[in-house]
Amino acid sequence: IAGYSAIALDNARLYERERNFVTELSRSMLPVAPDLPGLDVLTRYLPAATGTKVGGDWFDVFRLPSGATAFVIGDVVGHGVTAATVMGQVRTAIRCYALLELPPSEVLRNVSALTGGLFGESFVTCFYAVHSPGDGVLTYANAGHLPAVLVRPGAGLEEIGEALAQPL
């Protein structure tokens, strides 16, 4: 009985350590929504996985050099540290190409070319949009992700970005 109890306690410690690692990893990868003039940015992140399973889904909101705002929603297929690592790399690549002020379709095309053979069998879906404050235009591209939901003041919900394109 003492031997089984020792194994059970050891397994519980290992599980707790892995759960803490995964929780910290997930928390460290979530962005803080920036304060953007003229926009109310509200975020809510509810991961599908629980326990020790970290996922590869993410969102990002950031200001571009022109003053426009970029919005990103993405998902790496799979769970675990590998999916979270791929997510971090793809998120960084999207930010880098976005800062060049390329159109959304070009940002996703370049990220897809960059990540083409890096991750083996995995694939990534991504919705990327840019809001121009001057004219209020929202330009977007979708690489196989579920449509985004646009909420306009005084109007209903509108799905944008049909998920017909190939994933990254």
Tab-separated table of N, CA and C in Angstrom, residues 26-151:
chain	number	residue	atom	x	y	z
A	26	SER	N	0.170	29.396	-21.299
A	26	SER	CA	-1.033	29.955	-21.917
A	26	SER	C	-1.201	31.422	-21.550
A	27	ARG	N	-1.052	31.743	-20.288
A	27	ARG	CA	-1.220	33.112	-19.806
A	27	ARG	C	-0.193	34.056	-20.420
A	28	SER	N	1.034	33.585	-20.564
A	28	SER	CA	2.094	34.449	-21.090
A	28	SER	C	1.921	34.749	-22.565
A	29	MET	N	1.173	33.929	-23.292
A	29	MET	CA	1.004	34.123	-24.723
A	29	MET	C	-0.219	34.959	-25.079
A	30	LEU	N	-1.052	35.265	-24.119
A	30	LEU	CA	-2.224	36.083	-24.410
A	30	LEU	C	-1.849	37.557	-24.394
A	31	PRO	N	-2.243	38.290	-25.444
A	31	PRO	CA	-1.909	39.714	-25.464
A	31	PRO	C	-2.836	40.513	-24.566
A	32	VAL	N	-2.391	41.690	-24.235
A	32	VAL	CA	-3.232	42.649	-23.522
A	32	VAL	C	-3.810	43.579	-24.578
A	33	ALA	N	-5.133	43.724	-24.606
A	33	ALA	CA	-5.767	44.595	-25.603
A	33	ALA	C	-5.297	46.024	-25.379
A	34	PRO	N	-4.746	46.651	-26.427
A	34	PRO	CA	-4.233	48.011	-26.264
A	34	PRO	C	-5.358	49.030	-26.186
A	35	ASP	N	-5.038	50.180	-25.617
A	35	ASP	CA	-5.981	51.293	-25.584
A	35	ASP	C	-5.847	52.027	-26.914
A	36	LEU	N	-6.883	51.952	-27.751
A	36	LEU	CA	-6.839	52.526	-29.090
A	36	LEU	C	-7.858	53.652	-29.206
A	37	PRO	N	-7.416	54.844	-29.607
A	37	PRO	CA	-8.350	55.967	-29.732
A	37	PRO	C	-9.418	55.665	-30.782
A	38	GLY	N	-10.668	55.899	-30.418
A	38	GLY	CA	-11.776	55.703	-31.349
A	38	GLY	C	-12.311	54.290	-31.403
A	39	LEU	N	-11.687	53.353	-30.704
A	39	LEU	CA	-12.143	51.960	-30.709
A	39	LEU	C	-12.287	51.449	-29.281
A	40	ASP	N	-13.330	50.707	-29.045
A	40	ASP	CA	-13.478	49.988	-27.786
A	40	ASP	C	-13.143	48.541	-28.079
A	41	VAL	N	-11.987	48.093	-27.655
A	41	VAL	CA	-11.544	46.729	-27.904
A	41	VAL	C	-11.807	45.911	-26.648
A	42	LEU	N	-12.689	44.941	-26.792
A	42	LEU	CA	-13.010	44.038	-25.689
A	42	LEU	C	-12.611	42.636	-26.117
A	43	THR	N	-11.968	41.907	-25.238
A	43	THR	CA	-11.554	40.551	-25.565
A	43	THR	C	-12.048	39.589	-24.500
A	44	ARG	N	-12.243	38.369	-24.945
A	44	ARG	CA	-12.601	37.296	-24.024
A	44	ARG	C	-12.028	36.028	-24.605
A	45	TYR	N	-11.204	35.366	-23.852
A	45	TYR	CA	-10.541	34.163	-24.318
A	45	TYR	C	-10.981	33.005	-23.447
A	46	LEU	N	-11.641	32.037	-24.046
A	46	LEU	CA	-12.067	30.841	-23.336
A	46	LEU	C	-11.479	29.633	-24.055
A	47	PRO	N	-10.390	29.069	-23.563
A	47	PRO	CA	-9.781	27.940	-24.253
A	47	PRO	C	-10.693	26.721	-24.211
A	48	ALA	N	-10.679	25.965	-25.288
A	48	ALA	CA	-11.496	24.754	-25.358
A	48	ALA	C	-10.898	23.646	-24.499
A	49	ALA	N	-9.592	23.639	-24.378
A	49	ALA	CA	-8.919	22.596	-23.617
A	49	ALA	C	-8.847	22.978	-22.140
A	50	THR	N	-8.868	21.967	-21.299
A	50	THR	CA	-8.737	22.205	-19.860
A	50	THR	C	-7.633	21.311	-19.317
A	51	GLY	N	-7.301	21.510	-18.071
A	51	GLY	CA	-6.276	20.677	-17.448
A	51	GLY	C	-4.904	21.021	-17.978
A	52	THR	N	-4.159	19.984	-18.416
A	52	THR	CA	-2.787	20.194	-18.867
A	52	THR	C	-2.703	20.396	-20.371
A	53	LYS	N	-3.805	20.543	-21.045
A	53	LYS	CA	-3.777	20.692	-22.498
A	53	LYS	C	-3.870	22.160	-22.888
A	54	VAL	N	-2.748	22.704	-23.326
A	54	VAL	CA	-2.745	24.056	-23.850
A	54	VAL	C	-3.028	23.947	-25.337
A	55	GLY	N	-3.753	24.892	-25.855
A	55	GLY	CA	-4.088	24.853	-27.272
A	55	GLY	C	-3.242	25.814	-28.077
A	56	GLY	N	-3.539	25.846	-29.370
A	56	GLY	CA	-2.800	26.718	-30.255
A	56	GLY	C	-3.636	27.862	-30.767
A	57	ASP	N	-4.763	28.157	-30.126
A	57	ASP	CA	-5.589	29.261	-30.606
A	57	ASP	C	-5.152	30.566	-29.943
A	58	TRP	N	-5.296	31.658	-30.711
A	58	TRP	CA	-4.847	32.954	-30.214
A	58	TRP	C	-5.619	34.079	-30.872
A	59	PHE	N	-5.454	35.254	-30.289
A	59	PHE	CA	-5.958	36.490	-30.887
A	59	PHE	C	-4.895	37.551	-30.660
A	60	ASP	N	-4.965	38.608	-31.446
A	60	ASP	CA	-4.020	39.696	-31.277
A	60	ASP	C	-4.661	40.975	-31.804
A	61	VAL	N	-4.365	42.081	-31.189
A	61	VAL	CA	-4.822	43.406	-31.618
A	61	VAL	C	-3.642	44.342	-31.431
A	62	PHE	N	-3.284	45.073	-32.505
A	62	PHE	CA	-2.152	45.984	-32.378
A	62	PHE	C	-2.259	47.117	-33.397
A	63	ARG	N	-1.615	48.220	-33.059
A	63	ARG	CA	-1.600	49.413	-33.905
A	63	ARG	C	-0.496	49.268	-34.944
A	64	LEU	N	-0.809	49.620	-36.189
A	64	LEU	CA	0.164	49.618	-37.274
A	64	LEU	C	0.813	51.001	-37.385
A	65	PRO	N	1.975	51.112	-38.032
A	65	PRO	CA	2.644	52.416	-38.147
A	65	PRO	C	1.778	53.507	-38.775
A	66	SER	N	0.856	53.137	-39.675
A	66	SER	CA	-0.003	54.125	-40.340
A	66	SER	C	-1.104	54.650	-39.433
A	67	GLY	N	-1.298	54.036	-38.271
A	67	GLY	CA	-2.391	54.410	-37.373
A	67	GLY	C	-3.563	53.466	-37.479
A	68	ALA	N	-3.540	52.570	-38.467
A	68	ALA	CA	-4.599	51.560	-38.594
A	68	ALA	C	-4.442	50.537	-37.470
A	69	THR	N	-5.483	49.752	-37.249
A	69	THR	CA	-5.470	48.725	-36.214
A	69	THR	C	-5.593	47.357	-36.862
A	70	ALA	N	-4.739	46.431	-36.447
A	70	ALA	CA	-4.767	45.059	-36.950
A	70	ALA	C	-5.449	44.159	-35.923
A	71	PHE	N	-6.285	43.254	-36.435
A	71	PHE	CA	-6.980	42.263	-35.613
A	71	PHE	C	-6.646	40.882	-36.166
A	72	VAL	N	-6.269	39.957	-35.299
A	72	VAL	CA	-5.904	38.615	-35.737
A	72	VAL	C	-6.590	37.594	-34.850
A	73	ILE	N	-7.136	36.560	-35.481
A	73	ILE	CA	-7.678	35.404	-34.763
A	73	ILE	C	-7.098	34.190	-35.461
A	74	GLY	N	-6.536	33.252	-34.714
A	74	GLY	CA	-5.946	32.087	-35.356
A	74	GLY	C	-6.029	30.846	-34.503
A	75	ASP	N	-5.737	29.727	-35.133
A	75	ASP	CA	-5.778	28.447	-34.434
A	75	ASP	C	-4.808	27.482	-35.090
A	76	VAL	N	-3.940	26.887	-34.287
A	76	VAL	CA	-3.072	25.807	-34.722
A	76	VAL	C	-3.778	24.516	-34.356
A	77	VAL	N	-3.895	23.609	-35.304
A	77	VAL	CA	-4.558	22.342	-35.029
A	77	VAL	C	-3.720	21.557	-34.030
A	78	GLY	N	-4.376	21.053	-33.005
A	78	GLY	CA	-3.702	20.240	-32.007
A	78	GLY	C	-3.649	20.922	-30.658
A	79	HIS	N	-3.093	20.206	-29.703
A	79	HIS	CA	-2.934	20.708	-28.339
A	79	HIS	C	-1.537	20.377	-27.860
A	80	GLY	N	-1.166	20.995	-26.778
A	80	GLY	CA	0.119	20.711	-26.170
A	80	GLY	C	1.118	21.817	-26.428
A	81	VAL	N	2.303	21.607	-25.905
A	81	VAL	CA	3.355	22.593	-26.002
A	81	VAL	C	3.731	22.823	-27.466
A	82	THR	N	3.699	21.783	-28.294
A	82	THR	CA	4.041	21.945	-29.709
A	82	THR	C	3.080	22.908	-30.388
A	83	ALA	N	1.777	22.743	-30.173
A	83	ALA	CA	0.789	23.647	-30.773
A	83	ALA	C	0.988	25.074	-30.274
A	84	ALA	N	1.278	25.230	-28.997
A	84	ALA	CA	1.505	26.574	-28.445
A	84	ALA	C	2.764	27.199	-29.029
A	85	THR	N	3.786	26.408	-29.260
A	85	THR	CA	5.026	26.915	-29.849
A	85	THR	C	4.805	27.356	-31.287
A	86	VAL	N	4.105	26.540	-32.066
A	86	VAL	CA	3.784	26.905	-33.452
A	86	VAL	C	2.971	28.195	-33.457
A	87	MET	N	2.000	28.280	-32.551
A	87	MET	CA	1.169	29.481	-32.456
A	87	MET	C	2.025	30.716	-32.208
A	88	GLY	N	2.982	30.635	-31.297
A	88	GLY	CA	3.843	31.771	-31.013
A	88	GLY	C	4.657	32.193	-32.224
A	89	GLN	N	5.146	31.227	-32.987
A	89	GLN	CA	5.930	31.536	-34.183
A	89	GLN	C	5.065	32.174	-35.262
A	90	VAL	N	3.868	31.630	-35.476
A	90	VAL	CA	2.981	32.177	-36.503
A	90	VAL	C	2.503	33.568	-36.097
A	91	ARG	N	2.175	33.750	-34.837
A	91	ARG	CA	1.741	35.067	-34.363
A	91	ARG	C	2.825	36.112	-34.583
A	92	THR	N	4.076	35.751	-34.311
A	92	THR	CA	5.191	36.670	-34.531
A	92	THR	C	5.367	36.973	-36.014
A	93	ALA	N	5.254	35.955	-36.868
A	93	ALA	CA	5.387	36.162	-38.309
A	93	ALA	C	4.296	37.098	-38.825
A	94	ILE	N	3.069	36.925	-38.343
A	94	ILE	CA	1.970	37.799	-38.773
A	94	ILE	C	2.248	39.238	-38.353
A	95	ARG	N	2.703	39.440	-37.124
A	95	ARG	CA	3.026	40.805	-36.679
A	95	ARG	C	4.125	41.426	-37.545
A	96	CYS	N	5.142	40.643	-37.873
A	96	CYS	CA	6.256	41.174	-38.682
A	96	CYS	C	5.776	41.606	-40.062
A	97	TYR	N	5.022	40.751	-40.743
A	97	TYR	CA	4.521	41.113	-42.071
A	97	TYR	C	3.494	42.244	-41.985
A	98	ALA	N	2.701	42.245	-40.935
A	98	ALA	CA	1.695	43.300	-40.780
A	98	ALA	C	2.350	44.663	-40.626
A	99	LEU	N	3.466	44.736	-39.911
A	99	LEU	CA	4.148	46.012	-39.704
A	99	LEU	C	4.721	46.582	-40.999
A	100	LEU	N	4.800	45.760	-42.044
A	100	LEU	CA	5.212	46.245	-43.365
A	100	LEU	C	4.059	46.908	-44.100
A	101	GLU	N	2.868	46.904	-43.470
A	101	GLU	CA	1.662	47.523	-44.042
A	101	GLU	C	1.224	46.852	-45.347
A	102	LEU	N	1.462	45.545	-45.439
A	102	LEU	CA	0.988	44.795	-46.596
A	102	LEU	C	-0.512	44.580	-46.479
A	103	PRO	N	-1.220	44.420	-47.608
A	103	PRO	CA	-2.648	44.095	-47.536
A	103	PRO	C	-2.847	42.764	-46.803
A	104	PRO	N	-4.000	42.570	-46.147
A	104	PRO	CA	-4.230	41.340	-45.390
A	104	PRO	C	-3.973	40.055	-46.179
A	105	SER	N	-4.395	40.012	-47.436
A	105	SER	CA	-4.176	38.794	-48.220
A	105	SER	C	-2.683	38.525	-48.422
A	106	GLU	N	-1.884	39.581	-48.582
A	106	GLU	CA	-0.438	39.420	-48.754
A	106	GLU	C	0.235	39.002	-47.450
A	107	VAL	N	-0.258	39.517	-46.334
A	107	VAL	CA	0.280	39.103	-45.037
A	107	VAL	C	0.098	37.598	-44.877
A	108	LEU	N	-1.119	37.117	-45.112
A	108	LEU	CA	-1.377	35.685	-44.944
A	108	LEU	C	-0.636	34.850	-45.986
A	109	ARG	N	-0.525	35.340	-47.203
A	109	ARG	CA	0.207	34.603	-48.241
A	109	ARG	C	1.680	34.460	-47.843
A	110	ASN	N	2.292	35.543	-47.353
A	110	ASN	CA	3.688	35.488	-46.931
A	110	ASN	C	3.900	34.585	-45.717
A	111	VAL	N	3.012	34.660	-44.761
A	111	VAL	CA	3.127	33.791	-43.580
A	111	VAL	C	2.971	32.333	-43.996
A	112	SER	N	2.054	32.064	-44.908
A	112	SER	CA	1.869	30.696	-45.388
A	112	SER	C	3.127	30.183	-46.072
A	113	ALA	N	3.753	31.018	-46.904
A	113	ALA	CA	4.990	30.619	-47.575
A	113	ALA	C	6.108	30.391	-46.562
A	114	LEU	N	6.185	31.245	-45.553
A	114	LEU	CA	7.222	31.126	-44.535
A	114	LEU	C	7.071	29.845	-43.722
A	115	THR	N	5.847	29.513	-43.367
A	115	THR	CA	5.605	28.368	-42.481
A	115	THR	C	5.379	27.073	-43.252
A	116	GLY	N	5.440	27.123	-44.572
A	116	GLY	CA	5.134	25.987	-45.431
A	116	GLY	C	5.629	24.642	-44.959
A	117	GLY	N	6.891	24.479	-44.687
A	117	GLY	CA	7.408	23.178	-44.314
A	117	GLY	C	7.940	23.101	-42.904
A	118	LEU	N	7.668	24.111	-42.101
A	118	LEU	CA	8.268	24.153	-40.773
A	118	LEU	C	7.635	23.224	-39.747
A	119	PHE	N	6.358	22.944	-39.876
A	119	PHE	CA	5.655	22.314	-38.770
A	119	PHE	C	5.147	20.908	-39.067
A	120	GLY	N	5.661	20.248	-40.070
A	120	GLY	CA	5.252	18.877	-40.349
A	120	GLY	C	3.810	18.797	-40.798
A	121	GLU	N	3.033	17.967	-40.124
A	121	GLU	CA	1.656	17.698	-40.518
A	121	GLU	C	0.657	18.744	-40.023
A	122	SER	N	1.082	19.673	-39.211
A	122	SER	CA	0.183	20.651	-38.626
A	122	SER	C	-0.229	21.704	-39.641
A	123	PHE	N	-1.392	22.299	-39.419
A	123	PHE	CA	-1.771	23.468	-40.212
A	123	PHE	C	-2.427	24.490	-39.302
A	124	VAL	N	-2.491	25.720	-39.829
A	124	VAL	CA	-2.944	26.854	-39.041
A	124	VAL	C	-4.051	27.571	-39.802
A	125	THR	N	-5.122	27.937	-39.098
A	125	THR	CA	-6.152	28.800	-39.683
A	125	THR	C	-5.980	30.192	-39.093
A	126	CYS	N	-6.337	31.205	-39.887
A	126	CYS	CA	-6.118	32.568	-39.409
A	126	CYS	C	-7.056	33.546	-40.116
A	127	PHE	N	-7.619	34.458	-39.343
A	127	PHE	CA	-8.391	35.582	-39.853
A	127	PHE	C	-7.612	36.836	-39.495
A	128	TYR	N	-7.326	37.672	-40.501
A	128	TYR	CA	-6.540	38.885	-40.279
A	128	TYR	C	-7.289	40.066	-40.888
A	129	ALA	N	-7.501	41.113	-40.100
A	129	ALA	CA	-8.234	42.297	-40.569
A	129	ALA	C	-7.492	43.562	-40.163
A	130	VAL	N	-7.674	44.598	-40.983
A	130	VAL	CA	-7.084	45.908	-40.706
A	130	VAL	C	-8.190	46.948	-40.775
A	131	HIS	N	-8.314	47.752	-39.717
A	131	HIS	CA	-9.302	48.826	-39.663
A	131	HIS	C	-8.588	50.162	-39.835
A	132	SER	N	-8.969	50.906	-40.866
A	132	SER	CA	-8.402	52.237	-41.113
A	132	SER	C	-9.264	53.272	-40.413
A	133	PRO	N	-8.696	54.051	-39.494
A	133	PRO	CA	-9.507	54.989	-38.721
A	133	PRO	C	-10.058	56.153	-39.538
A	134	GLY	N	-9.340	56.586	-40.555
A	134	GLY	CA	-9.777	57.744	-41.333
A	134	GLY	C	-11.081	57.521	-42.070
A	135	ASP	N	-11.155	56.437	-42.819
A	135	ASP	CA	-12.352	56.172	-43.619
A	135	ASP	C	-13.229	55.078	-43.024
A	136	GLY	N	-12.791	54.452	-41.939
A	136	GLY	CA	-13.581	53.420	-41.284
A	136	GLY	C	-13.662	52.106	-42.046
A	137	VAL	N	-12.785	51.923	-43.031
A	137	VAL	CA	-12.814	50.709	-43.855
A	137	VAL	C	-12.147	49.562	-43.099
A	138	LEU	N	-12.763	48.382	-43.190
A	138	LEU	CA	-12.205	47.161	-42.625
A	138	LEU	C	-11.836	46.253	-43.785
A	139	THR	N	-10.552	45.967	-43.939
A	139	THR	CA	-10.058	45.072	-44.980
A	139	THR	C	-9.610	43.794	-44.291
A	140	TYR	N	-9.947	42.638	-44.867
A	140	TYR	CA	-9.608	41.394	-44.187
A	140	TYR	C	-9.296	40.293	-45.190
A	141	ALA	N	-8.675	39.245	-44.654
A	141	ALA	CA	-8.412	38.022	-45.400
A	141	ALA	C	-8.585	36.868	-44.428
A	142	ASN	N	-8.978	35.727	-44.954
A	142	ASN	CA	-9.228	34.573	-44.113
A	142	ASN	C	-8.544	33.350	-44.698
A	143	ALA	N	-7.762	32.675	-43.888
A	143	ALA	CA	-7.079	31.452	-44.300
A	143	ALA	C	-7.696	30.272	-43.557
A	144	GLY	N	-8.894	29.888	-43.976
A	144	GLY	CA	-9.538	28.692	-43.446
A	144	GLY	C	-10.121	28.787	-42.058
A	145	HIS	N	-10.131	29.955	-41.452
A	145	HIS	CA	-10.662	30.105	-40.093
A	145	HIS	C	-12.171	30.317	-40.149
A	146	LEU	N	-12.828	30.065	-39.047
A	146	LEU	CA	-14.248	30.387	-38.962
A	146	LEU	C	-14.428	31.877	-39.206
A	147	PRO	N	-15.560	32.285	-39.752
A	147	PRO	CA	-15.771	33.725	-39.975
A	147	PRO	C	-15.704	34.503	-38.659
A	148	ALA	N	-15.229	35.738	-38.756
A	148	ALA	CA	-15.235	36.631	-37.603
A	148	ALA	C	-16.627	37.240	-37.484
A	149	VAL	N	-16.926	37.792	-36.337
A	149	VAL	CA	-18.223	38.432	-36.119
A	149	VAL	C	-17.974	39.921	-35.924
A	150	LEU	N	-18.620	40.713	-36.756
A	150	LEU	CA	-18.506	42.166	-36.685
A	150	LEU	C	-19.758	42.710	-36.011
A	151	VAL	N	-19.557	43.555	-35.014
A	151	VAL	CA	-20.666	44.190	-34.316
A	151	VAL	C	-20.574	45.687	-34.577
